[in-house]
Amino acid sequence: MASTTLICDTQPWKDLKAHTEDIKKTHLRDLMNDKERCESMMVEFDGMFLDYSRHCATLETMDKLYKLAEAASLKQQINRMYSGEHINSTENRSVLHVALRAPRDAVINSDGKNVVPDVWNVLDKIKDFSEKVRKGSWVGATGKPLKDVIAIGIGGSFLGPLFVHTALQTDPEAVEFAKGRQLRFLANVDPIDVARNIAGLNPETTLVVVVSKTFTTAETMLNARTLREWISSALGPSAVAKHMVAVSTNLTLVEKFGIDPNNAFAFWDWVGGRYSVCSAVGVLPLSLQYGFSIVEKFLKGASSIDEHFRSAPFEKNIPVLLGLLSVWNVSFLGYPARAILPYSQALEKFAPHIQQVSMESNGKGVSIDGVPLPYEAGEIDFGEPGTNGQHSFYQLIHQGRVIPCDFIGIVKSQQPVNLKGEVVSNHDELMSNFFAQPDALAYGKTAEQLLKENVSQHLIPHKTFSGNRPSLSLLLPSLNAYNIGQLLASYEHRVAVEGFVWGINSFDQWGVELGKSLATQVRKQLNGSRTKSEPVEGFNFSTTTLLTRYLQASSDIPAEPLTLLPRI
């Protein structure tokens, strides 16, 4: 498309706009009776099974969405990403998180250089280091093995690794490898998060991984300095070199901080933070906890989806289908939100991670060429594991706003429970809800059905369910490291598909910068007011009032406080 052309100016977009009127006249009760339609809306790949037949779409809708993908040059955009072109144009960077999990013999170029050998050099270094720590040949300053790890990072340096760690914690194979070890994540600059992370830990047996590409991220570096003080106050300043390592590209600041640059693990500008879990950002702490062999299975699962995304035809391509359906819901049916509902407690941190991947990527108001968008882009993502969510926000989903839902189910539980005398196993009870909820949303319940059930007339309006509420079901065979990698990559690529179709840059995040720069001004004011009694100046009335109240109420803090660490 020409640089000034928006996707909404194309004929396929206009055709879909007109088509929405036909869809609004249909109901999922009727669409679900069409066996041929339903069968064509089921896709299987590498053990994953996707059923999107409960979306408000017909076969004609899907054909029109494929034409929209053609108009957006989706196939070419995907190829551009995999070939290392600088598709992140505002930062002039390649987007190559697929290279992080590529096979050792793959060739993926960025700026004329195959980056895969560099990736595997880091992976090999992580494997070597993590095995030394896990076997006890790398010990702390007092000679004790390092069995506890605190990873310090924020945003993409935190949410992705935390999701994978939480999902692996109850996988039987991973549990065996993690015996006697702890992994914690420190993200929030709130000192309470520091207190929770160091509670019960001994500096002598703790290794701290500082994750910051530039080694300048304000929150991460303050937390890093705090834990450096925690270690050095207990073991002496020289202990830092044995108890702290870094994931960074800024070796100068790493060394200045007190960490041996040889103990720094690299990643690259073509890795966006929210796409970095497969880099040293996630691989290092996860390998320390579970061993490199488990993490390598996770990488292979992601790589399987990478190849599927790159090569499968659109009508059989799981990430492409997920992305096109999201565009359909957001831009044509007018549903701005999406609920991510994994029926597995092990996936409790999946929705928070995808919130960032999706909303930081596609929360944009202009095209990749800087043209204001006359249509909505981006989804509001939220979610909670089933069945917990059913007793929380499903009321709104069933009888309030229409919110398309992703139901994620697992065939075999990580930790099965069977009780003699019960009708079904605990996992079957969970999965009964996984199968029932999509139908409840699709079909609803009519006033006529309620009358036949002798429901009181005055209760019928309250017990009526309109139905026609879209959802999709994604069924995984199990939830091991490989499947977790598949799930991650499927959603990463889904987000890319949406951005490619909307014509936005899914790989920058300028929206996080403004608040940071304003916080710098406030930080300067707080320091001046605390140390020199400077009045609050240069802010609007509201902020001035709030800052003044805050300073007055905390005036008992000394201007030059002594070092104070949490005492949990």
Short mmCIF file of C-alpha atoms in Angstrom, two decimals, residues 525 534-539 544:
data_model
loop_
_atom_site.label_atom_id
_atom_site.label_comp_id
_atom_site.label_asym_id
_atom_site.label_seq_id
_atom_site.Cartn_x
_atom_site.Cartn_y
_atom_site.Cartn_z
CA GLN A 525 11.30 18.18 43.55
CA GLU A 534 12.49 23.88 48.76
CA PRO A 535 8.81 24.78 48.17
CA VAL A 536 6.84 22.79 45.59
CA GLU A 537 6.93 24.78 42.36
CA GLY A 538 6.42 24.28 38.66
CA PHE A 539 3.40 21.94 38.82
CA THR A 544 1.18 20.86 43.87
#
